[in-house]
Coordinates of C-alpha atoms and ligand atoms in Angstrom, one line a residue:
M1 CA -46.0 -45.0 -37.9
F2 CA -43.9 -42.1 -36.8
Q3 CA -43.9 -38.6 -38.4
A4 CA -41.5 -36.9 -36.0
F5 CA -38.4 -37.3 -33.9
L6 CA -37.4 -35.7 -30.7
I7 CA -33.6 -35.2 -30.8
K8 CA -31.9 -35.3 -27.4
Y9 CA -28.6 -33.7 -26.9
G10 CA -26.2 -33.3 -24.0
E11 CA -26.6 -30.0 -22.2
I12 CA -23.5 -30.1 -19.9
G13 CA -21.4 -27.0 -20.3
I14 CA -23.6 -25.4 -23.0
K15 CA -25.6 -22.7 -21.2
G16 CA -26.6 -19.2 -22.2
K17 CA -25.2 -17.9 -25.5
N18 CA -23.3 -21.1 -26.1
R19 CA -26.5 -23.0 -26.1
Y20 CA -27.8 -21.1 -29.1
L21 CA -24.5 -21.6 -31.0
F22 CA -24.7 -25.3 -30.2
E23 CA -28.4 -25.6 -31.2
D24 CA -27.9 -23.6 -34.4
A25 CA -25.0 -25.8 -35.4
L26 CA -27.0 -29.0 -34.5
V27 CA -30.0 -27.9 -36.6
H28 CA -27.7 -27.0 -39.5
Q29 CA -26.0 -30.5 -39.3
I30 CA -29.4 -32.2 -39.1
K31 CA -30.5 -30.4 -42.2
L32 CA -27.4 -31.4 -44.1
A33 CA -27.7 -35.0 -42.9
L34 CA -31.3 -35.3 -44.0
Q35 CA -30.7 -33.8 -47.4
P36 CA -30.2 -37.1 -49.2
V37 CA -33.1 -38.7 -47.4
E38 CA -36.4 -39.1 -49.2
G39 CA -39.0 -36.8 -47.6
N40 CA -39.6 -33.2 -46.6
F41 CA -38.4 -32.4 -43.1
V42 CA -39.0 -29.4 -40.9
I43 CA -36.6 -28.9 -38.0
S44 CA -37.6 -26.7 -35.1
T45 CA -36.3 -25.9 -31.6
E46 CA -38.4 -25.4 -28.4
R47 CA -36.7 -24.7 -25.1
G48 CA -33.8 -27.0 -25.2
R49 CA -35.4 -29.4 -27.6
V50 CA -34.9 -30.1 -31.3
Y51 CA -37.7 -31.7 -33.2
V52 CA -37.6 -33.1 -36.7
E53 CA -41.0 -33.4 -38.3
A54 CA -41.6 -35.1 -41.7
K55 CA -44.3 -33.5 -43.8
G56 CA -45.8 -36.4 -45.8
A57 CA -44.2 -39.7 -46.7
F58 CA -40.6 -40.2 -45.9
D59 CA -38.0 -43.0 -45.6
Y60 CA -38.0 -43.8 -41.9
D61 CA -34.9 -46.1 -41.9
D62 CA -32.8 -43.6 -43.9
A63 CA -33.9 -40.7 -41.7
V64 CA -32.8 -42.7 -38.5
L65 CA -29.5 -43.7 -40.1
A66 CA -28.8 -40.1 -41.1
L67 CA -29.7 -38.7 -37.7
S68 CA -27.6 -41.4 -35.9
R69 CA -24.5 -39.9 -37.6
V70 CA -25.0 -36.4 -36.5
F71 CA -22.5 -35.4 -33.8
G72 CA -24.1 -33.8 -30.8
I73 CA -27.1 -36.1 -30.7
I74 CA -27.4 -38.4 -27.7
A75 CA -30.6 -40.0 -28.6
I76 CA -33.2 -40.0 -31.3
C77 CA -36.8 -40.7 -30.1
P78 CA -39.4 -41.5 -32.8
M79 CA -42.4 -39.5 -31.6
W80 CA -46.0 -38.8 -32.1
Q81 CA -46.7 -35.1 -32.1
V82 CA -50.3 -34.0 -32.1
E83 CA -52.4 -30.9 -31.2
L84 CA -52.7 -30.5 -27.5
T85 CA -56.4 -30.0 -26.5
D86 CA -58.1 -31.7 -23.5
Y87 CA -57.6 -34.8 -21.5
P88 CA -59.9 -37.1 -23.5
H89 CA -57.9 -36.3 -26.6
I90 CA -54.6 -37.1 -24.8
E91 CA -56.0 -40.4 -23.6
Q92 CA -57.2 -41.4 -27.1
A93 CA -53.8 -40.5 -28.6
V94 CA -52.0 -42.6 -26.0
I95 CA -54.3 -45.6 -26.5
D96 CA -53.8 -45.4 -30.3
Y97 CA -50.0 -45.0 -29.8
M98 CA -49.7 -48.1 -27.7
D99 CA -51.8 -50.1 -30.1
E100 CA -49.7 -49.1 -33.2
V101 CA -46.3 -49.1 -31.7
Y102 CA -46.7 -52.3 -29.6
P103 CA -48.7 -54.9 -31.5
D104 CA -47.5 -57.4 -28.9
K105 CA -49.3 -56.2 -25.8
N106 CA -47.6 -58.6 -23.3
K107 CA -45.4 -55.8 -21.9
S108 CA -44.9 -53.8 -18.8
F109 CA -45.0 -50.0 -18.8
K110 CA -44.8 -46.9 -16.8
V111 CA -46.2 -43.4 -17.8
F112 CA -44.0 -40.4 -17.4
T113 CA -46.0 -37.2 -17.8
K114 CA -44.3 -33.8 -18.1
R115 CA -46.5 -30.7 -18.1
A116 CA -44.8 -27.5 -19.5
D117 CA -48.3 -26.0 -19.7
K118 CA -49.1 -25.4 -16.0
E119 CA -52.5 -24.1 -16.9
F120 CA -53.6 -27.6 -17.8
P121 CA -56.4 -28.6 -15.4
M122 CA -54.7 -31.9 -14.3
N123 CA -51.2 -32.1 -12.8
S124 CA -48.6 -34.6 -14.0
Q125 CA -49.3 -37.2 -11.4
E126 CA -53.0 -37.1 -12.0
I127 CA -52.4 -37.6 -15.7
N128 CA -50.0 -40.5 -15.0
V129 CA -52.6 -42.3 -13.0
A130 CA -55.5 -41.6 -15.4
L131 CA -53.4 -42.8 -18.4
G132 CA -52.1 -45.9 -16.6
D133 CA -55.7 -46.9 -15.8
A134 CA -56.9 -46.1 -19.4
I135 CA -54.1 -48.3 -20.9
L136 CA -54.9 -51.2 -18.5
D137 CA -58.6 -50.9 -19.4
A138 CA -57.8 -50.9 -23.2
Y139 CA -55.1 -53.6 -23.1
P140 CA -55.6 -56.0 -20.2
E141 CA -52.4 -58.0 -21.2
M142 CA -50.3 -55.0 -20.3
H143 CA -49.2 -54.4 -16.8
V144 CA -47.6 -51.6 -14.8
D145 CA -44.0 -51.9 -13.6
V146 CA -42.8 -48.7 -11.8
H147 CA -39.2 -50.0 -11.2
N148 CA -38.1 -51.6 -14.4
P149 CA -40.7 -51.1 -17.2
E150 CA -40.2 -52.5 -20.7
I151 CA -42.0 -49.4 -22.1
S152 CA -41.2 -46.0 -20.6
L153 CA -44.0 -44.0 -22.1
N154 CA -43.3 -40.3 -22.1
V155 CA -46.3 -38.0 -22.5
E156 CA -45.3 -34.3 -22.7
L157 CA -47.7 -31.5 -22.7
R158 CA -45.7 -28.7 -24.4
T159 CA -46.8 -26.5 -27.4
K160 CA -48.1 -29.8 -28.8
L161 CA -48.7 -33.2 -27.2
N162 CA -45.5 -35.3 -27.6
I163 CA -45.7 -39.1 -27.1
Y164 CA -42.6 -41.3 -27.3
S165 CA -41.2 -44.4 -25.7
E166 CA -38.4 -45.6 -28.0
S167 CA -34.9 -44.2 -28.0
I168 CA -32.2 -44.9 -30.6
P169 CA -28.6 -43.9 -29.5
G170 CA -26.9 -41.1 -31.3
P171 CA -23.1 -40.7 -31.6
G172 CA -22.7 -38.1 -28.9
G173 CA -20.0 -35.5 -29.3
M174 CA -20.5 -31.9 -30.4
P175 CA -22.1 -30.6 -33.6
V176 CA -19.7 -30.0 -36.3
G177 CA -19.1 -26.3 -36.7
T178 CA -18.9 -25.5 -33.0
A179 CA -15.2 -25.8 -32.6
G180 CA -13.3 -24.3 -35.6
K181 CA -11.5 -26.2 -38.3
A182 CA -8.4 -28.5 -38.5
M183 CA -6.4 -30.1 -41.3
L184 CA -6.2 -34.0 -41.3
L185 CA -3.3 -35.8 -42.8
L186 CA -5.3 -38.5 -44.4
S187 CA -3.5 -41.6 -45.7
G188 CA -5.0 -44.8 -47.0
G189 CA -4.3 -46.5 -43.7
I190 CA -6.6 -47.6 -40.8
D191 CA -5.6 -44.9 -38.4
S192 CA -6.0 -41.5 -40.0
P193 CA -9.7 -41.8 -41.0
V194 CA -10.4 -42.8 -37.4
A195 CA -8.4 -39.8 -36.1
G196 CA -10.4 -37.5 -38.4
Y197 CA -13.7 -39.0 -37.2
M198 CA -12.7 -38.5 -33.6
I199 CA -11.8 -34.8 -33.9
A200 CA -14.8 -34.1 -36.1
K201 CA -16.9 -35.6 -33.3
R202 CA -15.7 -32.8 -31.0
G203 CA -17.3 -30.3 -33.3
V204 CA -14.4 -29.6 -35.5
V205 CA -14.8 -29.0 -39.3
I206 CA -12.1 -31.1 -41.0
E207 CA -10.2 -30.6 -44.2
A208 CA -7.7 -33.1 -45.4
V209 CA -4.4 -33.5 -47.2
Y210 CA -3.1 -36.6 -49.0
F211 CA 0.4 -37.1 -50.3
H212 CA 0.8 -39.4 -53.2
A213 CA 3.8 -40.3 -55.3
P214 CA 2.8 -41.2 -58.8
P215 CA 3.8 -43.4 -60.6
Y216 CA 5.1 -45.2 -57.5
T217 CA 1.6 -45.0 -56.0
S218 CA -1.3 -45.8 -58.2
E219 CA -4.6 -44.1 -59.2
R220 CA -6.3 -46.8 -57.1
A221 CA -4.4 -45.8 -54.0
K222 CA -5.6 -42.2 -54.6
Q223 CA -9.2 -43.4 -55.2
K224 CA -9.0 -45.3 -51.9
V225 CA -8.2 -42.1 -50.0
I226 CA -11.1 -40.3 -51.8
D227 CA -13.4 -43.2 -50.8
L228 CA -12.2 -43.0 -47.2
A229 CA -12.9 -39.2 -47.2
K230 CA -16.4 -39.9 -48.5
I231 CA -17.0 -42.3 -45.6
V232 CA -15.7 -39.9 -43.0
A233 CA -17.8 -37.1 -44.6
R234 CA -20.9 -39.1 -43.7
Y235 CA -20.2 -37.9 -40.1
S236 CA -18.1 -34.8 -40.5
G237 CA -19.9 -33.2 -43.5
P238 CA -18.1 -32.2 -46.6
I239 CA -14.3 -32.4 -46.6
R240 CA -12.0 -30.3 -48.7
L241 CA -9.3 -32.7 -49.8
H242 CA -5.9 -31.5 -51.0
I243 CA -4.0 -34.0 -53.1
V244 CA -0.3 -33.3 -53.2
N245 CA 2.1 -34.8 -55.7
F246 CA 5.0 -35.7 -53.4
T247 CA 7.1 -37.7 -55.9
D248 CA 9.9 -35.2 -56.6
I249 CA 10.3 -34.2 -53.0
Q250 CA 10.6 -37.9 -52.0
L251 CA 13.1 -38.7 -54.7
Y252 CA 15.2 -35.7 -53.8
I253 CA 15.2 -36.6 -50.2
Y254 CA 16.1 -40.2 -51.3
D255 CA 19.0 -38.9 -53.3
C256 CA 20.4 -36.4 -50.7
C257 CA 19.8 -37.8 -47.2
P258 CA 20.8 -40.9 -45.3
H259 CA 18.3 -43.6 -46.0
D260 CA 17.6 -44.5 -42.3
E261 CA 16.3 -40.9 -41.9
L262 CA 14.1 -40.9 -45.0
T263 CA 10.8 -41.5 -43.2
I264 CA 11.4 -38.8 -40.6
I265 CA 12.5 -36.2 -43.1
M266 CA 9.6 -37.1 -45.4
R267 CA 7.2 -36.8 -42.5
R268 CA 8.6 -33.4 -41.6
Y269 CA 7.9 -32.2 -45.1
M270 CA 4.4 -33.6 -45.0
M271 CA 3.8 -31.7 -41.8
R272 CA 5.2 -28.5 -43.3
I273 CA 3.1 -28.7 -46.4
A274 CA 0.0 -29.7 -44.4
E275 CA 0.5 -26.7 -42.2
H276 CA 0.8 -24.4 -45.2
F277 CA -2.7 -25.5 -46.4
A278 CA -4.0 -25.3 -42.8
K279 CA -2.9 -21.7 -42.5
Q280 CA -4.3 -20.8 -45.9
D281 CA -7.7 -22.2 -44.9
A282 CA -7.8 -20.8 -41.4
C283 CA -7.4 -24.1 -39.7
L284 CA -6.4 -24.1 -36.0
G285 CA -4.5 -27.3 -35.9
L286 CA -3.3 -30.5 -37.7
I287 CA -4.6 -34.0 -37.1
T288 CA -2.7 -37.2 -37.6
G289 CA -3.4 -40.9 -36.9
E290 CA -0.2 -41.4 -35.0
S291 CA 0.0 -43.7 -31.9
I292 CA 3.0 -44.1 -29.6
G293 CA 5.3 -47.0 -30.6
Q294 CA 3.1 -48.2 -33.5
V295 CA 5.9 -48.0 -36.0
A296 CA 9.5 -46.7 -36.1
S297 CA 8.3 -43.2 -37.1
Q298 CA 6.0 -43.1 -34.1
T299 CA 8.4 -43.6 -31.2
M300 CA 8.3 -40.6 -28.8
K301 CA 11.7 -39.4 -30.3
S302 CA 10.4 -39.7 -33.8
L303 CA 7.2 -37.9 -32.9
A304 CA 9.2 -35.2 -31.4
A305 CA 11.4 -34.9 -34.5
T306 CA 8.3 -34.7 -36.7
N307 CA 6.5 -32.3 -34.4
E308 CA 9.5 -30.0 -34.3
V309 CA 8.6 -28.4 -37.7
C310 CA 5.1 -27.6 -36.7
T311 CA 4.0 -24.2 -35.4
M312 CA 0.4 -25.2 -35.0
P313 CA -0.9 -27.7 -32.4
V314 CA -1.0 -31.2 -33.8
Y315 CA -3.9 -33.3 -32.6
R316 CA -3.2 -37.0 -32.3
P317 CA -6.4 -38.5 -30.9
L318 CA -5.1 -42.1 -31.2
I319 CA -1.9 -41.4 -29.4
A320 CA -2.6 -43.9 -26.6
F321 CA -4.8 -46.3 -28.5
D322 CA -3.9 -49.9 -29.2
K323 CA -4.3 -51.1 -32.8
N324 CA -7.2 -53.3 -31.8
D325 CA -9.1 -50.4 -30.3
I326 CA -8.5 -48.3 -33.5
V327 CA -9.7 -51.2 -35.6
S328 CA -12.9 -51.5 -33.6
I329 CA -13.7 -47.9 -34.3
A330 CA -12.8 -48.2 -38.0
E331 CA -15.2 -51.1 -38.2
R332 CA -18.0 -49.3 -36.5
I333 CA -17.7 -46.2 -38.7
D334 CA -17.2 -48.4 -41.8
T335 CA -13.8 -47.2 -42.9
F336 CA -12.0 -50.5 -42.1
E337 CA -12.9 -52.5 -45.2
T338 CA -11.6 -49.7 -47.4
S339 CA -8.5 -49.1 -45.3
I340 CA -7.3 -52.6 -45.7
L341 CA -7.4 -52.7 -49.5
P342 CA -3.8 -53.6 -50.3
Y343 CA -2.7 -50.6 -52.4
E344 CA 0.8 -49.2 -51.8
D345 CA 1.2 -45.9 -50.0
C346 CA 4.0 -43.5 -50.4
C347 CA 5.5 -44.2 -47.0
T348 CA 6.1 -47.8 -47.8
I349 CA 7.7 -47.3 -51.2
F350 CA 10.7 -45.3 -50.1
V351 CA 11.0 -46.9 -46.7
A352 CA 14.5 -47.9 -45.4
K353 CA 15.1 -51.4 -44.1
H354 CA 16.4 -50.1 -40.8
P355 CA 14.8 -46.7 -40.1
V356 CA 16.1 -44.7 -37.1
T357 CA 13.8 -45.2 -34.1
K358 CA 15.6 -42.5 -32.0
P359 CA 16.2 -39.7 -34.4
N360 CA 18.3 -36.8 -33.2
V361 CA 16.7 -33.5 -34.3
G362 CA 20.2 -31.9 -34.7
A363 CA 21.3 -34.7 -37.1
I364 CA 18.0 -34.6 -39.0
K365 CA 18.4 -30.8 -39.5
R366 CA 21.9 -31.3 -40.7
S367 CA 20.7 -33.9 -43.2
E368 CA 18.0 -31.5 -44.3
K369 CA 20.6 -28.9 -45.1
K370 CA 21.6 -31.1 -48.0
L371 CA 18.2 -30.3 -49.6
D372 CA 18.8 -26.5 -49.5
E373 CA 19.4 -26.1 -53.2
K374 CA 16.0 -27.2 -54.5
I375 CA 13.7 -28.0 -51.7
D376 CA 11.9 -24.7 -51.3
E377 CA 11.1 -24.6 -55.0
M378 CA 9.9 -28.2 -54.9
V379 CA 7.6 -27.5 -51.9
E380 CA 6.3 -24.5 -53.7
T381 CA 5.5 -26.5 -56.8
A382 CA 3.9 -29.3 -54.7
V383 CA 1.7 -26.7 -53.0
S384 CA 0.7 -24.9 -56.2
T385 CA 0.0 -28.0 -58.2
A386 CA -2.1 -29.6 -55.5
E387 CA -5.5 -30.9 -56.7
I388 CA -8.4 -29.8 -54.5
L389 CA -11.5 -31.8 -54.3
E390 CA -14.7 -31.1 -52.3
I391 CA -15.6 -34.5 -51.0
E392 CA -19.2 -35.2 -50.0
A393 CA -20.7 -38.3 -48.5
D394 CA -22.1 -40.2 -51.5
R395 CA -24.9 -42.3 -50.2
L396 CA -26.8 -43.5 -47.2
V397 CA -25.4 -46.9 -46.4
Ligands
ATP426 P1 -2.4 -44.7 -41.2 O1 -3.1 -46.0 -40.9 O2 -3.3 -43.5 -40.7 O3 -1.9 -44.6 -42.6 P2 0.1 -45.6 -40.3 O4 0.0 -46.5 -39.2 O5 0.3 -46.1 -41.7 O6 -1.1 -44.6 -40.2 P3 2.3 -43.7 -40.8 O7 2.5 -44.2 -42.1 O8 3.5 -43.6 -39.9 O9 1.3 -44.6 -39.9 O10 1.6 -42.3 -40.7 C1 1.3 -41.7 -39.6 C2 0.4 -40.5 -39.9 O11 0.9 -39.7 -40.8 C3 -0.9 -41.1 -40.5 O12 -1.9 -41.4 -39.5 C4 -1.4 -39.9 -41.3 O13 -2.0 -38.9 -40.4 C5 -0.1 -39.3 -41.8 N1 0.3 -39.8 -43.1 C6 1.0 -40.8 -43.4 N2 1.1 -41.0 -44.7 C7 0.4 -40.0 -45.3 C8 0.1 -39.7 -46.7 N3 0.5 -40.4 -47.7 N4 -0.8 -38.6 -46.8 C9 -1.3 -37.9 -45.8 N5 -1.0 -38.2 -44.5 C10 -0.2 -39.3 -44.3
MG427 MG1 0.1 -45.1 -43.5

């Protein structure tokens, strides 16, 4: 029924040169998103507009699903796009459109004409009136409602004639690739995939790092993180995932440091290693799924102690979110079911019964001194043996 889409995006704050950067990134992301969709698509821009046109047969539902995941898109309007000639042709196209798109004619409508082509012999208001009359003549069950129409029929005279009336919401945000790159600390939990999604939504390309502790953590726990990265990649685009073997470092900390400080010290090493990869890959910040007070390692004092080792900004988009709100997002973006699979993660295996909730940075640093002998070498080994995977979204679901 539809061969084309009008893609609407938010224009606030994106004027001049920035608009082209924004549009180019949006077009690029749309192309990537449509790659797995059956069909042949041509994407074009026209004065603040992006159009997607299908050449020949295509999978409409998959195309809409793919587009609804592209950050930067506010709305997706399935559209008829035909040659713009004279008024009788416009009228015929509109009559055909209403018939095909609305088999049930018992509906109210209002026509909104926009005329970019000021040469056209009728003005917008004249076209509105003429088309309104023509629709009423063709379909007497329809009626006009200028205040609250069920069908807002847009008729645009631009390079071509655009007709559309339906609008499917997009995710909003900014196209990925407009805001640099950041490194996500991705665990198998509920929070970090959501944190990655939220930062990617602001236009940031994300990479990820996962720390595992074989044989204490299983292959399945690792596969779960890969699966989560695949789901986040549906929105963010491909994610370069670094998988770090953290076992020796964890055991060494366990042997040398007070057990109530284990989690904090371990988290400080995670941040240091994540930052190493971040710098190597030109990332501008780190991302975590932390939220104030959620667990002992996320009190403000614990966050301060963890943060103290970082020289890059650490973005914590969930910092003020309640768990319920995080869960709602996880459900909406489809990471929740995977996140709650009950595989052990490396934080829970070495966890102390009574972890410090108000760590003192001085004391933590003194404890870390006890690691001096081997820790640098261990960090180097962990970094150099990391497995690097390029994770792509696997399918349209
Ligand atoms: P999540 O649900 O994201 O796992 P959490 O509530 O389990 O979070 P913590 O275990 O304290 O909280 O982890 C806090 C943050 O540290 C996570 O959101 C994540 O960004 C990072 N993190 C924790 N464990 C790992 C890991 N094994 N690999 C990579 N990052 C991790
Ligand atoms: Mg966790």
